[in-house]
PDB file of C-alpha atoms in Angstrom:
ATOM      1  CA  MET A   1     -97.323 115.639   2.650  1.00  0.00           C
ATOM      2  CA  LEU A   2     -94.864 115.322  -0.216  1.00  0.00           C
ATOM      3  CA  LEU A   3     -91.575 117.166   0.032  1.00  0.00           C
ATOM      4  CA  THR A   4     -90.440 119.062  -3.008  1.00  0.00           C
ATOM      5  CA  PRO A   5     -86.958 117.881  -4.085  1.00  0.00           C
ATOM      6  CA  LEU A   6     -84.210 120.473  -3.805  1.00  0.00           C
ATOM      7  CA  LEU A   7     -83.332 121.762  -7.252  1.00  0.00           C
ATOM      8  CA  LEU A   8     -79.779 122.927  -7.913  1.00  0.00           C
ATOM      9  CA  THR A   9     -80.565 126.278  -9.427  1.00  0.00           C
ATOM     10  CA  PRO A  10     -77.804 128.275 -11.140  1.00  0.00           C
ATOM     11  CA  SER A  11     -77.445 130.411  -8.002  1.00  0.00           C
ATOM     12  CA  LEU A  12     -77.051 127.339  -5.760  1.00  0.00           C
ATOM     13  CA  LEU A  13     -74.539 125.805  -8.162  1.00  0.00           C
ATOM     14  CA  ALA A  14     -72.567 129.046  -8.197  1.00  0.00           C
ATOM     15  CA  ALA A  15     -72.523 129.088  -4.392  1.00  0.00           C
ATOM     16  CA  ARG A  16     -71.306 125.475  -4.185  1.00  0.00           C
ATOM     17  CA  GLN A  17     -68.767 125.643  -6.991  1.00  0.00           C
ATOM     18  CA  PRO A  18     -65.841 127.147  -4.996  1.00  0.00           C
ATOM     19  CA  THR A  19     -66.225 124.398  -2.379  1.00  0.00           C
ATOM     20  CA  LEU A  20     -66.355 121.695  -5.053  1.00  0.00           C
ATOM     21  CA  MET A  21     -63.319 123.135  -6.807  1.00  0.00           C
ATOM     22  CA  LEU A  22     -61.367 123.295  -3.527  1.00  0.00           C
ATOM     23  CA  HIS A  23     -62.223 119.668  -2.761  1.00  0.00           C
ATOM     24  CA  THR A  24     -61.103 118.572  -6.243  1.00  0.00           C
ATOM     25  CA  LEU A  25     -57.891 120.570  -5.998  1.00  0.00           C
ATOM     26  CA  LYS A  26     -57.030 119.116  -2.600  1.00  0.00           C
ATOM     27  CA  SER A  27     -57.662 115.631  -3.961  1.00  0.00           C
ATOM     28  CA  GLU A  28     -55.296 116.301  -6.872  1.00  0.00           C
ATOM     29  CA  ILE A  29     -52.613 117.614  -4.513  1.00  0.00           C
ATOM     30  CA  ALA A  30     -53.062 114.599  -2.238  1.00  0.00           C
ATOM     31  CA  ALA A  31     -52.769 112.141  -5.144  1.00  0.00           C
ATOM     32  CA  THR A  32     -49.614 113.840  -6.453  1.00  0.00           C
ATOM     33  CA  ALA A  33     -48.084 113.988  -2.974  1.00  0.00           C
ATOM     34  CA  ALA A  34     -48.974 110.348  -2.280  1.00  0.00           C
ATOM     35  CA  ALA A  35     -46.871 109.232  -5.239  1.00  0.00           C
ATOM     36  CA  LEU A  36     -43.922 111.152  -3.782  1.00  0.00           C
ATOM     37  CA  VAL A  37     -44.443 109.570  -0.370  1.00  0.00           C
ATOM     38  CA  VAL A  38     -44.461 106.048  -1.788  1.00  0.00           C
ATOM     39  CA  GLU A  39     -41.914 106.386  -4.591  1.00  0.00           C
ATOM     40  CA  GLU A  40     -39.406 108.701  -2.886  1.00  0.00           C
ATOM     41  CA  GLY A  41     -40.025 108.142   0.818  1.00  0.00           C
ATOM     42  CA  LEU A  42     -40.964 111.754   1.541  1.00  0.00           C
ATOM     43  CA  GLU A  43     -42.852 112.728   4.678  1.00  0.00           C
ATOM     44  CA  TYR A  44     -46.297 114.252   4.235  1.00  0.00           C
ATOM     45  CA  GLY A  45     -45.252 117.886   4.702  1.00  0.00           C
ATOM     46  CA  PRO A  46     -42.430 117.947   2.131  1.00  0.00           C
ATOM     47  CA  ALA A  47     -44.526 115.831  -0.262  1.00  0.00           C
ATOM     48  CA  LYS A  48     -47.397 118.348  -0.165  1.00  0.00           C
ATOM     49  CA  ARG A  49     -45.036 121.256  -0.836  1.00  0.00           C
ATOM     50  CA  ARG A  50     -43.362 119.395  -3.716  1.00  0.00           C
ATOM     51  CA  ALA A  51     -46.787 118.550  -5.146  1.00  0.00           C
ATOM     52  CA  LEU A  52     -47.672 122.253  -5.245  1.00  0.00           C
ATOM     53  CA  LYS A  53     -44.564 122.917  -7.336  1.00  0.00           C
ATOM     54  CA  GLN A  54     -45.241 119.993  -9.670  1.00  0.00           C
ATOM     55  CA  LEU A  55     -48.797 121.197 -10.215  1.00  0.00           C
ATOM     56  CA  ALA A  56     -47.605 124.823 -10.654  1.00  0.00           C
ATOM     57  CA  LEU A  57     -49.910 126.023  -7.882  1.00  0.00           C
ATOM     58  CA  PRO A  58     -49.370 129.087  -5.667  1.00  0.00           C
ATOM     59  CA  ALA A  59     -47.489 128.476  -2.415  1.00  0.00           C
ATOM     60  CA  ARG A  60     -50.531 129.568  -0.387  1.00  0.00           C
ATOM     61  CA  THR A  61     -52.883 127.024  -1.960  1.00  0.00           C
ATOM     62  CA  ALA A  62     -54.956 125.179   0.675  1.00  0.00           C
ATOM     63  CA  LEU A  63     -53.413 121.763   1.315  1.00  0.00           C
ATOM     64  CA  PRO A  64     -55.058 118.425   2.088  1.00  0.00           C
ATOM     65  CA  ASP A  65     -54.896 117.393   5.738  1.00  0.00           C
ATOM     66  CA  ASN A  66     -52.997 114.324   6.912  1.00  0.00           C
ATOM     67  CA  ASP A  67     -56.127 112.146   6.924  1.00  0.00           C
ATOM     68  CA  GLN A  68     -56.626 112.923   3.222  1.00  0.00           C
ATOM     69  CA  MET A  69     -52.956 112.215   2.624  1.00  0.00           C
ATOM     70  CA  GLU A  70     -53.114 108.863   4.371  1.00  0.00           C
ATOM     71  CA  GLN A  71     -56.134 107.840   2.309  1.00  0.00           C
ATOM     72  CA  ALA A  72     -54.386 108.889  -0.915  1.00  0.00           C
ATOM     73  CA  VAL A  73     -51.270 106.908   0.062  1.00  0.00           C
ATOM     74  CA  ARG A  74     -53.381 103.815   0.768  1.00  0.00           C
ATOM     75  CA  GLU A  75     -55.073 104.157  -2.618  1.00  0.00           C
ATOM     76  CA  TYR A  76     -51.716 104.553  -4.381  1.00  0.00           C
ATOM     77  CA  ILE A  77     -50.329 101.469  -2.634  1.00  0.00           C
ATOM     78  CA  ASP A  78     -53.433  99.439  -3.537  1.00  0.00           C
ATOM     79  CA  LEU A  79     -53.055 100.439  -7.198  1.00  0.00           C
ATOM     80  CA  PHE A  80     -49.308 100.189  -7.721  1.00  0.00           C
ATOM     81  CA  CYS A  81     -47.667  98.304  -4.840  1.00  0.00           C
ATOM     82  CA  ALA A  82     -50.177  95.681  -3.724  1.00  0.00           C
ATOM     83  CA  GLU A  83     -47.798  92.793  -4.461  1.00  0.00           C
ATOM     84  CA  THR A  84     -44.655  94.182  -2.803  1.00  0.00           C
ATOM     85  CA  GLN A  85     -45.811  96.459   0.024  1.00  0.00           C
ATOM     86  CA  PRO A  86     -47.069  93.857   2.544  1.00  0.00           C
ATOM     87  CA  ALA A  87     -43.676  92.123   2.731  1.00  0.00           C
ATOM     88  CA  GLU A  88     -41.845  95.451   2.984  1.00  0.00           C
ATOM     89  CA  LEU A  89     -44.158  96.584   5.774  1.00  0.00           C
ATOM     90  CA  ALA A  90     -43.629  93.334   7.698  1.00  0.00           C
ATOM     91  CA  ALA A  91     -39.847  93.708   7.399  1.00  0.00           C
ATOM     92  CA  LEU A  92     -39.971  97.259   8.749  1.00  0.00           C
ATOM     93  CA  ARG A  93     -42.241  96.258  11.611  1.00  0.00           C
ATOM     94  CA  GLN A  94     -39.866  93.443  12.504  1.00  0.00           C
ATOM     95  CA  LEU A  95     -36.939  95.862  12.604  1.00  0.00           C
ATOM     96  CA  ALA A  96     -39.011  98.290  14.669  1.00  0.00           C
ATOM     97  CA  LEU A  97     -39.737  95.490  17.122  1.00  0.00           C
ATOM     98  CA  VAL A  98     -35.999  94.786  17.474  1.00  0.00           C
ATOM     99  CA  TRP A  99     -35.318  98.384  18.474  1.00  0.00           C
ATOM    100  CA  MET A 100     -38.345  98.512  20.751  1.00  0.00           C
ATOM    101  CA  GLN A 101     -37.054  95.437  22.567  1.00  0.00           C
ATOM    102  CA  ARG A 102     -33.624  97.032  22.876  1.00  0.00           C
ATOM    103  CA  MET A 103     -35.188 100.178  24.319  1.00  0.00           C
ATOM    104  CA  ALA A 104     -37.849  98.369  26.373  1.00  0.00           C
ATOM    105  CA  ASP A 105     -36.888 100.243  29.569  1.00  0.00           C
ATOM    106  CA  PHE A 106     -38.155 103.489  28.048  1.00  0.00           C
ATOM    107  CA  ARG A 107     -41.778 102.516  27.246  1.00  0.00           C
ATOM    108  CA  PRO A 108     -41.342 102.413  23.437  1.00  0.00           C
ATOM    109  CA  HIS A 109     -44.344 103.005  21.172  1.00  0.00           C
ATOM    110  CA  LEU A 110     -44.304 102.629  17.389  1.00  0.00           C
ATOM    111  CA  ALA A 111     -45.901 105.473  15.404  1.00  0.00           C
ATOM    112  CA  GLY A 112     -46.064 106.747  11.828  1.00  0.00           C
ATOM    113  CA  ALA A 113     -46.429 104.795   8.596  1.00  0.00           C
ATOM    114  CA  VAL A 114     -44.859 101.596   9.950  1.00  0.00           C
ATOM    115  CA  TRP A 115     -47.511 101.529  12.658  1.00  0.00           C
ATOM    116  CA  ASN A 116     -50.531 102.535  10.555  1.00  0.00           C
ATOM    117  CA  GLY A 117     -49.665 100.198   7.687  1.00  0.00           C
ATOM    118  CA  THR A 118     -48.782 102.619   4.879  1.00  0.00           C
ATOM    119  CA  ALA A 119     -44.996 102.117   4.987  1.00  0.00           C
ATOM    120  CA  THR A 120     -42.899 100.874   2.055  1.00  0.00           C
ATOM    121  CA  ARG A 121     -39.211 100.034   1.796  1.00  0.00           C
ATOM    122  CA  LEU A 122     -38.379 103.766   1.595  1.00  0.00           C
ATOM    123  CA  SER A 123     -40.142 104.641   4.863  1.00  0.00           C
ATOM    124  CA  ASP A 124     -38.314 105.440   8.081  1.00  0.00           C
ATOM    125  CA  ILE A 125     -39.247 103.969  11.459  1.00  0.00           C
ATOM    126  CA  TYR A 126     -40.447 106.238  14.271  1.00  0.00           C
ATOM    127  CA  VAL A 127     -40.359 104.905  17.826  1.00  0.00           C
ATOM    128  CA  GLN A 128     -41.502 107.199  20.629  1.00  0.00           C
ATOM    129  CA  LEU A 129     -39.868 106.729  24.038  1.00  0.00           C
ATOM    130  CA  PHE A 130     -41.491 107.954  27.260  1.00  0.00           C
ATOM    131  CA  CYS A 131     -38.679 108.462  29.752  1.00  0.00           C
ATOM    132  CA  ASP A 132     -38.448 109.398  33.422  1.00  0.00           C
ATOM    133  CA  ASP A 133     -35.079 110.989  32.665  1.00  0.00           C
ATOM    134  CA  PRO A 134     -34.832 112.647  29.208  1.00  0.00           C
ATOM    135  CA  LYS A 135     -31.126 111.759  28.929  1.00  0.00           C
ATOM    136  CA  SER A 136     -31.493 108.094  29.912  1.00  0.00           C
ATOM    137  CA  ALA A 137     -32.231 106.811  26.396  1.00  0.00           C
ATOM    138  CA  GLU A 138     -29.228 108.602  24.933  1.00  0.00           C
ATOM    139  CA  ILE A 139     -27.009 107.245  27.707  1.00  0.00           C
ATOM    140  CA  ALA A 140     -28.232 103.716  26.922  1.00  0.00           C
ATOM    141  CA  LEU A 141     -27.222 104.112  23.268  1.00  0.00           C
ATOM    142  CA  ILE A 142     -23.786 105.395  24.271  1.00  0.00           C
ATOM    143  CA  GLU A 143     -23.264 102.489  26.684  1.00  0.00           C
ATOM    144  CA  HIS A 144     -24.064 100.024  23.891  1.00  0.00           C
ATOM    145  CA  ASN A 145     -21.804 101.813  21.371  1.00  0.00           C
ATOM    146  CA  VAL A 146     -24.686 102.671  19.046  1.00  0.00           C
ATOM    147  CA  ASP A 147     -23.909 105.393  16.518  1.00  0.00           C
ATOM    148  CA  TYR A 148     -26.683 107.974  16.419  1.00  0.00           C
ATOM    149  CA  GLU A 149     -27.313 111.549  15.379  1.00  0.00           C
ATOM    150  CA  PRO A 150     -29.195 113.793  17.834  1.00  0.00           C
ATOM    151  CA  ARG A 151     -31.488 116.489  16.491  1.00  0.00           C
ATOM    152  CA  THR A 152     -34.555 118.442  17.542  1.00  0.00           C
ATOM    153  CA  VAL A 153     -37.942 117.878  15.903  1.00  0.00           C
ATOM    154  CA  THR A 154     -41.557 118.882  16.547  1.00  0.00           C
ATOM    155  CA  GLY A 155     -43.342 116.197  18.541  1.00  0.00           C
ATOM    156  CA  PHE A 156     -46.987 115.142  18.595  1.00  0.00           C
ATOM    157  CA  THR A 157     -47.599 117.508  21.540  1.00  0.00           C
ATOM    158  CA  GLY A 158     -46.589 120.465  19.355  1.00  0.00           C
ATOM    159  CA  GLY A 159     -43.404 121.157  21.312  1.00  0.00           C
ATOM    160  CA  SER A 160     -39.786 120.341  20.520  1.00  0.00           C
ATOM    161  CA  VAL A 161     -38.453 116.889  21.347  1.00  0.00           C
ATOM    162  CA  GLU A 162     -35.075 115.246  20.893  1.00  0.00           C
ATOM    163  CA  ALA A 163     -34.766 112.634  18.161  1.00  0.00           C
ATOM    164  CA  LEU A 164     -31.951 110.092  18.230  1.00  0.00           C
ATOM    165  CA  SER A 165     -31.554 108.944  14.623  1.00  0.00           C
ATOM    166  CA  ILE A 166     -29.914 105.632  13.750  1.00  0.00           C
ATOM    167  CA  SER A 167     -29.155 103.901  10.465  1.00  0.00           C
ATOM    168  CA  SER A 168     -30.017 100.224  10.920  1.00  0.00           C
ATOM    169  CA  LEU A 169     -29.692  97.320   8.486  1.00  0.00           C
ATOM    170  CA  CYS A 170     -32.984  95.699   7.536  1.00  0.00           C
ATOM    171  CA  GLN A 171     -31.867  92.277   6.343  1.00  0.00           C
ATOM    172  CA  PRO A 172     -35.045  91.227   4.463  1.00  0.00           C
ATOM    173  CA  LEU A 173     -34.839  94.451   2.436  1.00  0.00           C
ATOM    174  CA  ASN A 174     -31.023  94.297   2.244  1.00  0.00           C
ATOM    175  CA  GLU A 175     -30.680  98.014   2.923  1.00  0.00           C
ATOM    176  CA  ASN A 176     -30.239 100.467   5.772  1.00  0.00           C
ATOM    177  CA  VAL A 177     -33.338 102.071   7.245  1.00  0.00           C
ATOM    178  CA  GLY A 178     -33.605 105.228   9.323  1.00  0.00           C
ATOM    179  CA  VAL A 179     -34.777 104.501  12.865  1.00  0.00           C
ATOM    180  CA  HIS A 180     -35.724 107.605  14.847  1.00  0.00           C
ATOM    181  CA  LEU A 181     -36.109 107.377  18.617  1.00  0.00           C
ATOM    182  CA  LEU A 182     -38.148 110.373  19.795  1.00  0.00           C
ATOM    183  CA  VAL A 183     -37.679 111.184  23.474  1.00  0.00           C
ATOM    184  CA  TYR A 184     -40.761 112.324  25.422  1.00  0.00           C
ATOM    185  CA  ASP A 185     -41.450 112.828  29.109  1.00  0.00           C
ATOM    186  CA  HIS A 186     -43.181 109.991  30.908  1.00  0.00           C
ATOM    187  CA  ASP A 187     -46.177 112.274  31.567  1.00  0.00           C
ATOM    188  CA  ASP A 188     -46.759 112.622  27.807  1.00  0.00           C
ATOM    189  CA  LEU A 189     -47.771 108.968  27.626  1.00  0.00           C
ATOM    190  CA  ARG A 190     -51.302 109.672  28.901  1.00  0.00           C
ATOM    191  CA  GLY A 191     -52.149 111.932  25.977  1.00  0.00           C
ATOM    192  CA  ALA A 192     -50.365 109.616  23.547  1.00  0.00           C
ATOM    193  CA  LEU A 193     -52.854 106.812  24.121  1.00  0.00           C
ATOM    194  CA  ARG A 194     -55.988 108.768  23.178  1.00  0.00           C
ATOM    195  CA  PRO A 195     -57.664 107.431  19.995  1.00  0.00           C
ATOM    196  CA  ASP A 196     -57.551 109.611  16.893  1.00  0.00           C
ATOM    197  CA  ALA A 197     -60.601 111.088  15.141  1.00  0.00           C
ATOM    198  CA  LYS A 198     -61.340 107.695  13.563  1.00  0.00           C
ATOM    199  CA  GLY A 199     -61.125 105.854  16.868  1.00  0.00           C
ATOM    200  CA  ARG A 200     -57.767 104.260  16.036  1.00  0.00           C
ATOM    201  CA  ALA A 201     -54.751 103.986  18.303  1.00  0.00           C
ATOM    202  CA  PRO A 202     -52.179 106.485  16.942  1.00  0.00           C
ATOM    203  CA  ARG A 203     -49.276 104.392  18.263  1.00  0.00           C
ATOM    204  CA  GLY A 204     -48.645 100.957  19.684  1.00  0.00           C
ATOM    205  CA  ASN A 205     -46.494  99.402  22.400  1.00  0.00           C
ATOM    206  CA  LEU A 206     -44.411  96.235  22.191  1.00  0.00           C
ATOM    207  CA  ALA A 207     -47.370  93.920  22.659  1.00  0.00           C
ATOM    208  CA  ALA A 208     -49.390  95.736  19.970  1.00  0.00           C
ATOM    209  CA  VAL A 209     -46.560  95.495  17.432  1.00  0.00           C
ATOM    210  CA  GLN A 210     -46.024  91.806  18.217  1.00  0.00           C
ATOM    211  CA  LYS A 211     -49.750  91.260  17.624  1.00  0.00           C
ATOM    212  CA  LEU A 212     -49.534  93.005  14.235  1.00  0.00           C
ATOM    213  CA  LEU A 213     -46.666  90.739  13.212  1.00  0.00           C
ATOM    214  CA  SER A 214     -48.515  87.615  14.307  1.00  0.00           C
ATOM    215  CA  THR A 215     -51.625  88.544  12.289  1.00  0.00           C
ATOM    216  CA  PRO A 216     -51.419  87.343   8.635  1.00  0.00           C
ATOM    217  CA  SER A 217     -53.035  90.511   7.279  1.00  0.00           C
ATOM    218  CA  GLY A 218     -50.930  92.764   9.531  1.00  0.00           C
ATOM    219  CA  ASP A 219     -54.055  94.622  10.699  1.00  0.00           C
TER     220      ASP A 219
END
């Protein structure tokens, strides 16, 4: 029995058009925001909001999710930064490793763009610490005379966590880089190791970061 091919009648096209338009609009927002992430070092949230303004779109326009943003950033890097980004990423990962080794007592895990491979010289470094005592990491910085700025941010669990922000010289890039140590409870580590929707590790420990640096492609 032969199946009759589905014909896109005017009524079917009309029904699908809003979805197609929304997908196209989100792609345009993601592409505009990706340029801001790479060229200005913005985080995804601020970059999406700035993209809305640049595109003269209403504030309530549906935004691309972070997976779409990451893909757009990768595409932008492949197009415009393919020659410079790998060396910048390696330099940031090396600096991240230095701080992870310094904070090794607090189960450090690298997250964000430096971990997933989309970082450039303007990206900050995010290291998540999983502490038995929430004040122990801060005390360690004080004991080693490290200047830092404490603040409160939203963590991956959705709750508030303390971030200890440091400005650290990255010698290969010859500029200071923001290093943010996010303090979590030890119990949060179990949930932190679950793979994301694509089956990838959302963060990596010392051994994982060392492996990235020893792999020529950095993957």
